[in-house]
PDB file of C-alpha atoms and ligand atoms in Angstrom:
ATOM      1  CA  MET A 726      26.935   7.627  -2.755  1.00  0.00           C
ATOM      2  CA  LEU A 727      23.374   7.885  -2.111  1.00  0.00           C
ATOM      3  CA  ASN A 728      21.939   8.694   1.315  1.00  0.00           C
ATOM      4  CA  ILE A 729      18.008   8.647   1.395  1.00  0.00           C
ATOM      5  CA  VAL A 730      15.926  10.052   4.301  1.00  0.00           C
ATOM      6  CA  LEU A 731      12.690   8.553   4.581  1.00  0.00           C
ATOM      7  CA  PHE A 732      10.754  10.945   6.207  1.00  0.00           C
ATOM      8  CA  GLY A 733       6.835  11.087   7.819  1.00  0.00           C
ATOM      9  CA  PRO A 734       4.915  10.611  10.623  1.00  0.00           C
ATOM     10  CA  PRO A 735       4.885   7.472  13.105  1.00  0.00           C
ATOM     11  CA  GLY A 736       3.149   4.380  11.201  1.00  0.00           C
ATOM     12  CA  ALA A 737       3.522   6.368   7.617  1.00  0.00           C
ATOM     13  CA  GLY A 738       5.337   3.177   6.156  1.00  0.00           C
ATOM     14  CA  LYS A 739       9.071   4.090   6.341  1.00  0.00           C
ATOM     15  CA  GLY A 740      10.195   0.801   7.401  1.00  0.00           C
ATOM     16  CA  THR A 741       8.089  -0.941   5.336  1.00  0.00           C
ATOM     17  CA  GLN A 742       9.129   0.530   2.039  1.00  0.00           C
ATOM     18  CA  ALA A 743      12.786   0.754   3.406  1.00  0.00           C
ATOM     19  CA  GLN A 744      12.491  -2.955   3.662  1.00  0.00           C
ATOM     20  CA  ARG A 745      11.341  -3.206   0.257  1.00  0.00           C
ATOM     21  CA  MET A 746      13.672  -1.161  -1.345  1.00  0.00           C
ATOM     22  CA  MET A 747      17.192  -2.620   0.375  1.00  0.00           C
ATOM     23  CA  ASP A 748      17.360  -4.948  -2.925  1.00  0.00           C
ATOM     24  CA  ALA A 749      16.734  -2.235  -5.394  1.00  0.00           C
ATOM     25  CA  THR A 750      18.786   0.570  -4.201  1.00  0.00           C
ATOM     26  CA  GLY A 751      21.729  -2.168  -2.447  1.00  0.00           C
ATOM     27  CA  LEU A 752      21.721   0.120   0.685  1.00  0.00           C
ATOM     28  CA  PRO A 753      20.977  -0.894   4.270  1.00  0.00           C
ATOM     29  CA  GLN A 754      18.242   0.450   6.350  1.00  0.00           C
ATOM     30  CA  VAL A 755      19.299   2.804   9.406  1.00  0.00           C
ATOM     31  CA  SER A 756      16.521   2.824  11.831  1.00  0.00           C
ATOM     32  CA  THR A 757      17.223   4.994  14.936  1.00  0.00           C
ATOM     33  CA  GLY A 758      13.991   3.161  16.234  1.00  0.00           C
ATOM     34  CA  ASP A 759      15.277  -0.119  15.852  1.00  0.00           C
ATOM     35  CA  MET A 760      18.766   0.661  17.115  1.00  0.00           C
ATOM     36  CA  LEU A 761      17.236   2.358  20.679  1.00  0.00           C
ATOM     37  CA  ARG A 762      14.965  -0.826  20.826  1.00  0.00           C
ATOM     38  CA  ALA A 763      18.319  -3.076  20.563  1.00  0.00           C
ATOM     39  CA  ALA A 764      19.849  -0.629  23.147  1.00  0.00           C
ATOM     40  CA  VAL A 765      16.768  -0.888  25.365  1.00  0.00           C
ATOM     41  CA  LYS A 766      16.954  -4.721  25.004  1.00  0.00           C
ATOM     42  CA  ALA A 767      20.583  -4.774  25.798  1.00  0.00           C
ATOM     43  CA  GLN A 768      20.455  -2.785  29.024  1.00  0.00           C
ATOM     44  CA  THR A 769      23.058  -0.443  27.681  1.00  0.00           C
ATOM     45  CA  GLU A 770      23.642   2.914  29.221  1.00  0.00           C
ATOM     46  CA  VAL A 771      21.964   4.389  25.887  1.00  0.00           C
ATOM     47  CA  GLY A 772      19.270   2.202  26.573  1.00  0.00           C
ATOM     48  CA  LEU A 773      18.683   3.083  30.174  1.00  0.00           C
ATOM     49  CA  GLU A 774      18.635   6.510  29.273  1.00  0.00           C
ATOM     50  CA  ALA A 775      16.526   6.253  25.962  1.00  0.00           C
ATOM     51  CA  LYS A 776      13.814   3.942  27.750  1.00  0.00           C
ATOM     52  CA  LYS A 777      11.857   6.337  29.870  1.00  0.00           C
ATOM     53  CA  TYR A 778      11.379   8.661  26.558  1.00  0.00           C
ATOM     54  CA  MET A 779      10.341   6.000  24.360  1.00  0.00           C
ATOM     55  CA  ASP A 780       7.751   4.537  26.429  1.00  0.00           C
ATOM     56  CA  ALA A 781       6.350   8.082  26.942  1.00  0.00           C
ATOM     57  CA  GLY A 782       6.116   8.553  22.918  1.00  0.00           C
ATOM     58  CA  ALA A 783       8.589  11.652  23.537  1.00  0.00           C
ATOM     59  CA  LEU A 784      11.745  12.101  21.458  1.00  0.00           C
ATOM     60  CA  VAL A 785      14.912  10.935  23.134  1.00  0.00           C
ATOM     61  CA  PRO A 786      17.343  13.752  23.352  1.00  0.00           C
ATOM     62  CA  ASP A 787      19.621  15.018  20.235  1.00  0.00           C
ATOM     63  CA  GLU A 788      23.217  14.250  21.544  1.00  0.00           C
ATOM     64  CA  VAL A 789      22.317  10.696  22.195  1.00  0.00           C
ATOM     65  CA  ILE A 790      20.650  10.275  18.536  1.00  0.00           C
ATOM     66  CA  ILE A 791      23.747  12.134  16.685  1.00  0.00           C
ATOM     67  CA  ASP A 792      26.145   9.805  18.448  1.00  0.00           C
ATOM     68  CA  LEU A 793      24.533   6.590  17.540  1.00  0.00           C
ATOM     69  CA  ILE A 794      24.246   7.712  13.985  1.00  0.00           C
ATOM     70  CA  LYS A 795      28.168   9.109  14.005  1.00  0.00           C
ATOM     71  CA  ASP A 796      29.303   5.537  15.028  1.00  0.00           C
ATOM     72  CA  ARG A 797      26.426   3.897  12.820  1.00  0.00           C
ATOM     73  CA  MET A 798      28.093   5.713   9.904  1.00  0.00           C
ATOM     74  CA  LYS A 799      31.363   4.618  10.454  1.00  0.00           C
ATOM     75  CA  GLU A 800      30.465   0.585   9.616  1.00  0.00           C
ATOM     76  CA  ASP A 801      31.621  -0.870   6.630  1.00  0.00           C
ATOM     77  CA  ASP A 802      27.844  -1.663   5.192  1.00  0.00           C
ATOM     78  CA  ALA A 803      27.654   2.658   5.032  1.00  0.00           C
ATOM     79  CA  LYS A 804      30.348   3.270   2.755  1.00  0.00           C
ATOM     80  CA  ASN A 805      27.862   3.623  -0.521  1.00  0.00           C
ATOM     81  CA  GLY A 806      25.277   5.313   1.416  1.00  0.00           C
ATOM     82  CA  VAL A 807      22.071   4.440   3.692  1.00  0.00           C
ATOM     83  CA  MET A 808      18.488   4.719   3.864  1.00  0.00           C
ATOM     84  CA  PHE A 809      17.574   6.835   7.068  1.00  0.00           C
ATOM     85  CA  ASP A 810      14.293   5.477   8.598  1.00  0.00           C
ATOM     86  CA  GLY A 811      13.216   7.860  11.401  1.00  0.00           C
ATOM     87  CA  PHE A 812      16.070  10.031  11.532  1.00  0.00           C
ATOM     88  CA  PRO A 813      16.682  13.220  11.178  1.00  0.00           C
ATOM     89  CA  ARG A 814      13.834  14.066  13.545  1.00  0.00           C
ATOM     90  CA  THR A 815      14.684  17.450  14.607  1.00  0.00           C
ATOM     91  CA  VAL A 816      16.291  20.561  13.038  1.00  0.00           C
ATOM     92  CA  PRO A 817      19.298  20.139  15.313  1.00  0.00           C
ATOM     93  CA  GLN A 818      19.412  16.000  14.082  1.00  0.00           C
ATOM     94  CA  ALA A 819      19.431  17.437  10.444  1.00  0.00           C
ATOM     95  CA  GLU A 820      22.149  19.984  11.222  1.00  0.00           C
ATOM     96  CA  ALA A 821      24.439  17.426  12.660  1.00  0.00           C
ATOM     97  CA  LEU A 822      23.618  14.948   9.823  1.00  0.00           C
ATOM     98  CA  SER A 823      24.903  17.229   7.269  1.00  0.00           C
ATOM     99  CA  GLU A 824      28.170  17.564   8.626  1.00  0.00           C
ATOM    100  CA  ILE A 825      28.361  13.401   8.560  1.00  0.00           C
ATOM    101  CA  VAL A 826      27.061  12.902   5.359  1.00  0.00           C
ATOM    102  CA  ASN A 827      25.638  14.505   2.509  1.00  0.00           C
ATOM    103  CA  VAL A 828      21.825  13.907   2.065  1.00  0.00           C
ATOM    104  CA  SER A 829      20.800  12.804  -1.173  1.00  0.00           C
ATOM    105  CA  ILE A 830      17.227  12.921  -1.306  1.00  0.00           C
ATOM    106  CA  VAL A 831      14.435  12.980   1.545  1.00  0.00           C
ATOM    107  CA  LEU A 832      11.620  10.940   0.598  1.00  0.00           C
ATOM    108  CA  ALA A 833       8.308  12.156   2.635  1.00  0.00           C
ATOM    109  CA  ILE A 834       5.537   9.609   2.820  1.00  0.00           C
ATOM    110  CA  ASP A 835       2.326  11.653   3.573  1.00  0.00           C
ATOM    111  CA  VAL A 836      -0.277  10.041   5.128  1.00  0.00           C
ATOM    112  CA  PRO A 837      -3.390  11.784   7.195  1.00  0.00           C
ATOM    113  CA  ASP A 838      -3.550  11.544  11.221  1.00  0.00           C
ATOM    114  CA  GLU A 839      -6.589   9.993  11.006  1.00  0.00           C
ATOM    115  CA  ARG A 840      -4.956   6.943   9.354  1.00  0.00           C
ATOM    116  CA  ILE A 841      -2.036   6.547  11.609  1.00  0.00           C
ATOM    117  CA  VAL A 842      -3.774   4.872  14.884  1.00  0.00           C
ATOM    118  CA  GLU A 843      -5.266   2.158  12.804  1.00  0.00           C
ATOM    119  CA  ARG A 844      -1.893   1.445  11.150  1.00  0.00           C
ATOM    120  CA  ILE A 845       0.084   1.540  14.556  1.00  0.00           C
ATOM    121  CA  CYS A 846      -2.302  -0.173  16.642  1.00  0.00           C
ATOM    122  CA  GLY A 847      -2.366  -3.355  13.956  1.00  0.00           C
ATOM    123  CA  ARG A 848       1.244  -3.360  13.269  1.00  0.00           C
ATOM    124  CA  PHE A 849       3.187  -6.609  14.353  1.00  0.00           C
ATOM    125  CA  SER A 850       6.831  -7.973  13.024  1.00  0.00           C
ATOM    126  CA  CYS A 851       8.561 -11.159  12.602  1.00  0.00           C
ATOM    127  CA  GLY A 852      10.876 -11.254  15.487  1.00  0.00           C
ATOM    128  CA  ASN A 853      13.187 -13.722  13.516  1.00  0.00           C
ATOM    129  CA  CYS A 854      13.844 -11.340  10.395  1.00  0.00           C
ATOM    130  CA  GLY A 855      12.395  -8.030  11.301  1.00  0.00           C
ATOM    131  CA  VAL A 856       9.943  -7.866   8.465  1.00  0.00           C
ATOM    132  CA  VAL A 857       6.722  -5.481   9.476  1.00  0.00           C
ATOM    133  CA  PHE A 858       3.195  -6.913   8.993  1.00  0.00           C
ATOM    134  CA  HIS A 859      -0.283  -5.474   9.635  1.00  0.00           C
ATOM    135  CA  ASP A 860      -3.198  -7.404  10.834  1.00  0.00           C
ATOM    136  CA  GLN A 861      -5.642  -6.169   7.889  1.00  0.00           C
ATOM    137  CA  PHE A 862      -3.521  -4.024   5.461  1.00  0.00           C
ATOM    138  CA  ASN A 863      -0.587  -6.306   5.128  1.00  0.00           C
ATOM    139  CA  PRO A 864      -1.273  -9.855   6.764  1.00  0.00           C
ATOM    140  CA  LEU A 865       1.289 -12.661   7.340  1.00  0.00           C
ATOM    141  CA  PRO A 866       0.893 -14.709   4.118  1.00  0.00           C
ATOM    142  CA  ALA A 867      -1.118 -18.193   5.023  1.00  0.00           C
ATOM    143  CA  ASN A 868       2.209 -20.016   4.231  1.00  0.00           C
ATOM    144  CA  GLY A 869       3.745 -17.897   7.003  1.00  0.00           C
ATOM    145  CA  CYS A 870       6.911 -15.598   7.173  1.00  0.00           C
ATOM    146  CA  ALA A 871       9.473 -15.830   4.151  1.00  0.00           C
ATOM    147  CA  CYS A 872      12.252 -16.542   6.392  1.00  0.00           C
ATOM    148  CA  GLY A 873      10.679 -19.730   7.510  1.00  0.00           C
ATOM    149  CA  SER A 874      10.699 -19.243  11.118  1.00  0.00           C
ATOM    150  CA  PHE A 875       7.796 -16.574  12.231  1.00  0.00           C
ATOM    151  CA  MET A 876       7.963 -15.238  15.500  1.00  0.00           C
ATOM    152  CA  GLU A 877       5.341 -12.597  16.464  1.00  0.00           C
ATOM    153  CA  LYS A 878       6.639  -9.508  17.968  1.00  0.00           C
ATOM    154  CA  ARG A 879       4.366  -6.241  18.934  1.00  0.00           C
ATOM    155  CA  ARG A 880       5.908  -3.048  20.254  1.00  0.00           C
ATOM    156  CA  ALA A 881       5.099  -2.030  23.551  1.00  0.00           C
ATOM    157  CA  ASP A 882       4.815   1.794  22.280  1.00  0.00           C
ATOM    158  CA  ASP A 883       2.332   0.803  19.590  1.00  0.00           C
ATOM    159  CA  THR A 884      -0.714   1.672  21.952  1.00  0.00           C
ATOM    160  CA  GLU A 885      -3.659   4.054  21.100  1.00  0.00           C
ATOM    161  CA  GLU A 886      -2.393   6.081  24.073  1.00  0.00           C
ATOM    162  CA  THR A 887       1.223   6.474  23.004  1.00  0.00           C
ATOM    163  CA  VAL A 888       0.353   7.079  19.161  1.00  0.00           C
ATOM    164  CA  VAL A 889      -1.000  10.419  20.422  1.00  0.00           C
ATOM    165  CA  ALA A 890       1.765  11.413  22.077  1.00  0.00           C
ATOM    166  CA  ARG A 891       4.063  10.537  19.321  1.00  0.00           C
ATOM    167  CA  LEU A 892       2.041  12.390  16.945  1.00  0.00           C
ATOM    168  CA  LYS A 893       1.931  15.269  18.699  1.00  0.00           C
ATOM    169  CA  ALA A 894       5.964  15.132  19.088  1.00  0.00           C
ATOM    170  CA  TYR A 895       6.085  14.379  15.108  1.00  0.00           C
ATOM    171  CA  HIS A 896       4.088  17.864  14.284  1.00  0.00           C
ATOM    172  CA  GLN A 897       5.623  20.010  16.873  1.00  0.00           C
ATOM    173  CA  GLN A 898       9.501  18.887  16.567  1.00  0.00           C
ATOM    174  CA  THR A 899       9.890  16.818  13.290  1.00  0.00           C
ATOM    175  CA  ALA A 900       7.243  18.249  10.850  1.00  0.00           C
ATOM    176  CA  PRO A 901       9.204  21.403  10.766  1.00  0.00           C
ATOM    177  CA  LEU A 902      12.187  19.507   9.163  1.00  0.00           C
ATOM    178  CA  ALA A 903       9.892  19.459   5.946  1.00  0.00           C
ATOM    179  CA  GLU A 904      10.667  23.167   5.026  1.00  0.00           C
ATOM    180  CA  PHE A 905      14.363  22.761   5.948  1.00  0.00           C
ATOM    181  CA  TYR A 906      14.911  20.157   3.168  1.00  0.00           C
ATOM    182  CA  GLN A 907      12.511  22.033   0.695  1.00  0.00           C
ATOM    183  CA  LYS A 908      14.839  25.211   1.109  1.00  0.00           C
ATOM    184  CA  LYS A 909      17.800  22.701   0.257  1.00  0.00           C
ATOM    185  CA  GLY A 910      15.578  21.767  -2.883  1.00  0.00           C
ATOM    186  CA  LEU A 911      15.869  18.033  -1.859  1.00  0.00           C
ATOM    187  CA  PHE A 912      12.194  17.326  -0.745  1.00  0.00           C
ATOM    188  CA  SER A 913      10.213  15.127  -2.593  1.00  0.00           C
ATOM    189  CA  LEU A 914       6.446  14.203  -1.424  1.00  0.00           C
ATOM    190  CA  VAL A 915       4.865  10.570  -2.111  1.00  0.00           C
ATOM    191  CA  ASP A 916       1.135  10.060  -1.266  1.00  0.00           C
ATOM    192  CA  GLY A 917       1.459   7.227   1.367  1.00  0.00           C
ATOM    193  CA  ASP A 918      -2.171   6.422   1.878  1.00  0.00           C
ATOM    194  CA  ARG A 919      -2.139   4.007  -1.232  1.00  0.00           C
ATOM    195  CA  ASP A 920      -1.531   0.535  -1.939  1.00  0.00           C
ATOM    196  CA  ILE A 921       2.147  -0.892  -0.299  1.00  0.00           C
ATOM    197  CA  ASP A 922       3.487  -1.520  -3.925  1.00  0.00           C
ATOM    198  CA  LEU A 923       2.178   1.385  -5.501  1.00  0.00           C
ATOM    199  CA  ILE A 924       4.094   3.430  -2.728  1.00  0.00           C
ATOM    200  CA  THR A 925       7.301   1.686  -3.450  1.00  0.00           C
ATOM    201  CA  THR A 926       7.292   2.237  -7.136  1.00  0.00           C
ATOM    202  CA  ASP A 927       6.840   6.032  -6.782  1.00  0.00           C
ATOM    203  CA  LEU A 928       9.557   6.173  -4.407  1.00  0.00           C
ATOM    204  CA  LEU A 929      11.823   4.268  -6.456  1.00  0.00           C
ATOM    205  CA  ALA A 930      11.049   6.498  -9.421  1.00  0.00           C
ATOM    206  CA  ALA A 931      11.988   9.406  -7.370  1.00  0.00           C
ATOM    207  CA  ILE A 932      15.419   8.212  -6.277  1.00  0.00           C
ATOM    208  CA  ASN A 933      16.053   7.624 -10.215  1.00  0.00           C
TER     209      ASN A 933
HETATM  210  P1  LIG F 852       6.928   3.627   9.925  1.00  0.00           P
HETATM  211  O1  LIG F 852       8.198   2.759   9.880  1.00  0.00           O
HETATM  212  O2  LIG F 852       6.811   4.849   9.389  1.00  0.00           O
HETATM  213  O3  LIG F 852       6.430   3.691  11.687  1.00  0.00           O
HETATM  214  P2  LIG F 852       5.805   0.956   9.274  1.00  0.00           P
HETATM  215  O4  LIG F 852       6.472   0.535   8.336  1.00  0.00           O
HETATM  216  O5  LIG F 852       6.226   0.383  10.644  1.00  0.00           O
HETATM  217  O6  LIG F 852       5.927   2.509   9.428  1.00  0.00           O
HETATM  218  O7  LIG F 852       4.178   0.910   9.122  1.00  0.00           O
HETATM  219  C1  LIG F 852       3.342   1.269   9.872  1.00  0.00           C
HETATM  220  C2  LIG F 852       2.220  -0.162  10.020  1.00  0.00           C
HETATM  221  O8  LIG F 852       0.964   0.337   8.542  1.00  0.00           O
HETATM  222  C3  LIG F 852       2.869  -1.570   9.474  1.00  0.00           C
HETATM  223  O9  LIG F 852       1.928  -2.741  10.400  1.00  0.00           O
HETATM  224  C4  LIG F 852       2.788  -1.773   8.063  1.00  0.00           C
HETATM  225  O10 LIG F 852       2.287  -3.085   7.726  1.00  0.00           O
HETATM  226  C5  LIG F 852       1.483  -0.748   7.671  1.00  0.00           C
HETATM  227  N1  LIG F 852       1.594  -0.054   6.565  1.00  0.00           N
HETATM  228  C6  LIG F 852       2.624   0.093   5.913  1.00  0.00           C
HETATM  229  N2  LIG F 852       2.397   0.694   4.812  1.00  0.00           N
HETATM  230  C7  LIG F 852       1.148   0.589   4.552  1.00  0.00           C
HETATM  231  C8  LIG F 852       0.212   1.111   3.217  1.00  0.00           C
HETATM  232  N3  LIG F 852       0.471   1.663   2.231  1.00  0.00           N
HETATM  233  N4  LIG F 852      -0.951   0.695   3.642  1.00  0.00           N
HETATM  234  C9  LIG F 852      -1.307   0.330   4.641  1.00  0.00           C
HETATM  235  N5  LIG F 852      -0.743   0.093   5.963  1.00  0.00           N
HETATM  236  C10 LIG F 852       0.485   0.122   5.720  1.00  0.00           C
HETATM  237  P1  LIG F 853       7.962   5.130  14.952  1.00  0.00           P
HETATM  238  O1  LIG F 853       7.364   3.771  14.117  1.00  0.00           O
HETATM  239  O2  LIG F 853       7.140   6.094  15.234  1.00  0.00           O
HETATM  240  O3  LIG F 853       8.163   5.921  13.235  1.00  0.00           O
HETATM  241  P2  LIG F 853      10.234   4.709  15.723  1.00  0.00           P
HETATM  242  O4  LIG F 853      10.641   3.260  15.739  1.00  0.00           O
HETATM  243  O5  LIG F 853      11.187   5.455  14.656  1.00  0.00           O
HETATM  244  O6  LIG F 853       9.097   4.513  15.615  1.00  0.00           O
HETATM  245  O7  LIG F 853      10.780   5.214  17.289  1.00  0.00           O
HETATM  246  C1  LIG F 853      10.447   4.830  18.188  1.00  0.00           C
HETATM  247  C2  LIG F 853      10.676   5.830  19.357  1.00  0.00           C
HETATM  248  O8  LIG F 853      12.115   5.831  19.413  1.00  0.00           O
HETATM  249  C3  LIG F 853       9.988   7.262  19.070  1.00  0.00           C
HETATM  250  O9  LIG F 853       8.557   7.460  19.889  1.00  0.00           O
HETATM  251  C4  LIG F 853      11.040   7.917  20.020  1.00  0.00           C
HETATM  252  O10 LIG F 853      10.897   7.824  21.195  1.00  0.00           O
HETATM  253  C5  LIG F 853      12.661   7.387  19.659  1.00  0.00           C
HETATM  254  N1  LIG F 853      13.534   7.641  18.506  1.00  0.00           N
HETATM  255  C6  LIG F 853      13.552   6.975  17.049  1.00  0.00           C
HETATM  256  N2  LIG F 853      14.131   7.608  16.512  1.00  0.00           N
HETATM  257  C7  LIG F 853      14.420   8.895  17.027  1.00  0.00           C
HETATM  258  C8  LIG F 853      14.981  10.047  16.771  1.00  0.00           C
HETATM  259  N3  LIG F 853      15.609  10.357  15.245  1.00  0.00           N
HETATM  260  N4  LIG F 853      15.396  11.337  17.458  1.00  0.00           N
HETATM  261  C9  LIG F 853      14.509  11.275  18.845  1.00  0.00           C
HETATM  262  N5  LIG F 853      14.045  10.107  19.165  1.00  0.00           N
HETATM  263  C10 LIG F 853      13.693   8.784  18.456  1.00  0.00           C
END
């Protein structure tokens, strides 16, 4: 059982790295952001509740997130572990997680604030397969998306205005988790202000 937490500010590259490590680790990516966006789209009760927070760049209440994770971890593909992407984001979430599974390692992707706006405002993904791209830093290949059916998708909350709120939420509510996991000896910091492939190599080395 290997449970990896990918930690870092919005736009640090957590999703990008999780997608790249899926084959090497054999573990699924569990993104609370993706789960919430699916709930918003399906207009479920959770989605309707979460949307107002997400639109404002604020964190969704802990109880909602913890219930989502409890259900997700009951699924069959989670039995050998998962890569958490964007969870936990508060100390109460981390405390709740420790009651559900053992965290094996926290991989923190370190990116300075001044890089975050350009990363988030250039982000797009393939609506068909979910792969994340960037206008400048990780463009769509000339021959298209590897899935063969590229559909451009941009997030409604990937605006400069919302990024400021999301970064503030990160520093106030999420950053204190670094100390929480340092004390447990689980925290591993990687320089995220470099080439995507170099970061993947370092993250995989930290896991092994
Ligand atoms: P997160 O999941 O942490 O919010 P993403 O993986 O979605 O972050 O990455 C945010 C944006 O930055 C995407 O457009 C992605 O292509 C781009 N990106 C990811 N890693 C890097 C990197 N090392 N250098 C430059 N751009 C990156
Ligand atoms: P990012 O690219 O900023 O890391 P995510 O896709 O992880 O974005 O999250 C998008 C939004 O979903 C957040 O701004 C927040 O409103 C909500 N969200 C996602 N994960 C959590 C969580 N663990 N706790 C609270 N809110 C969350």
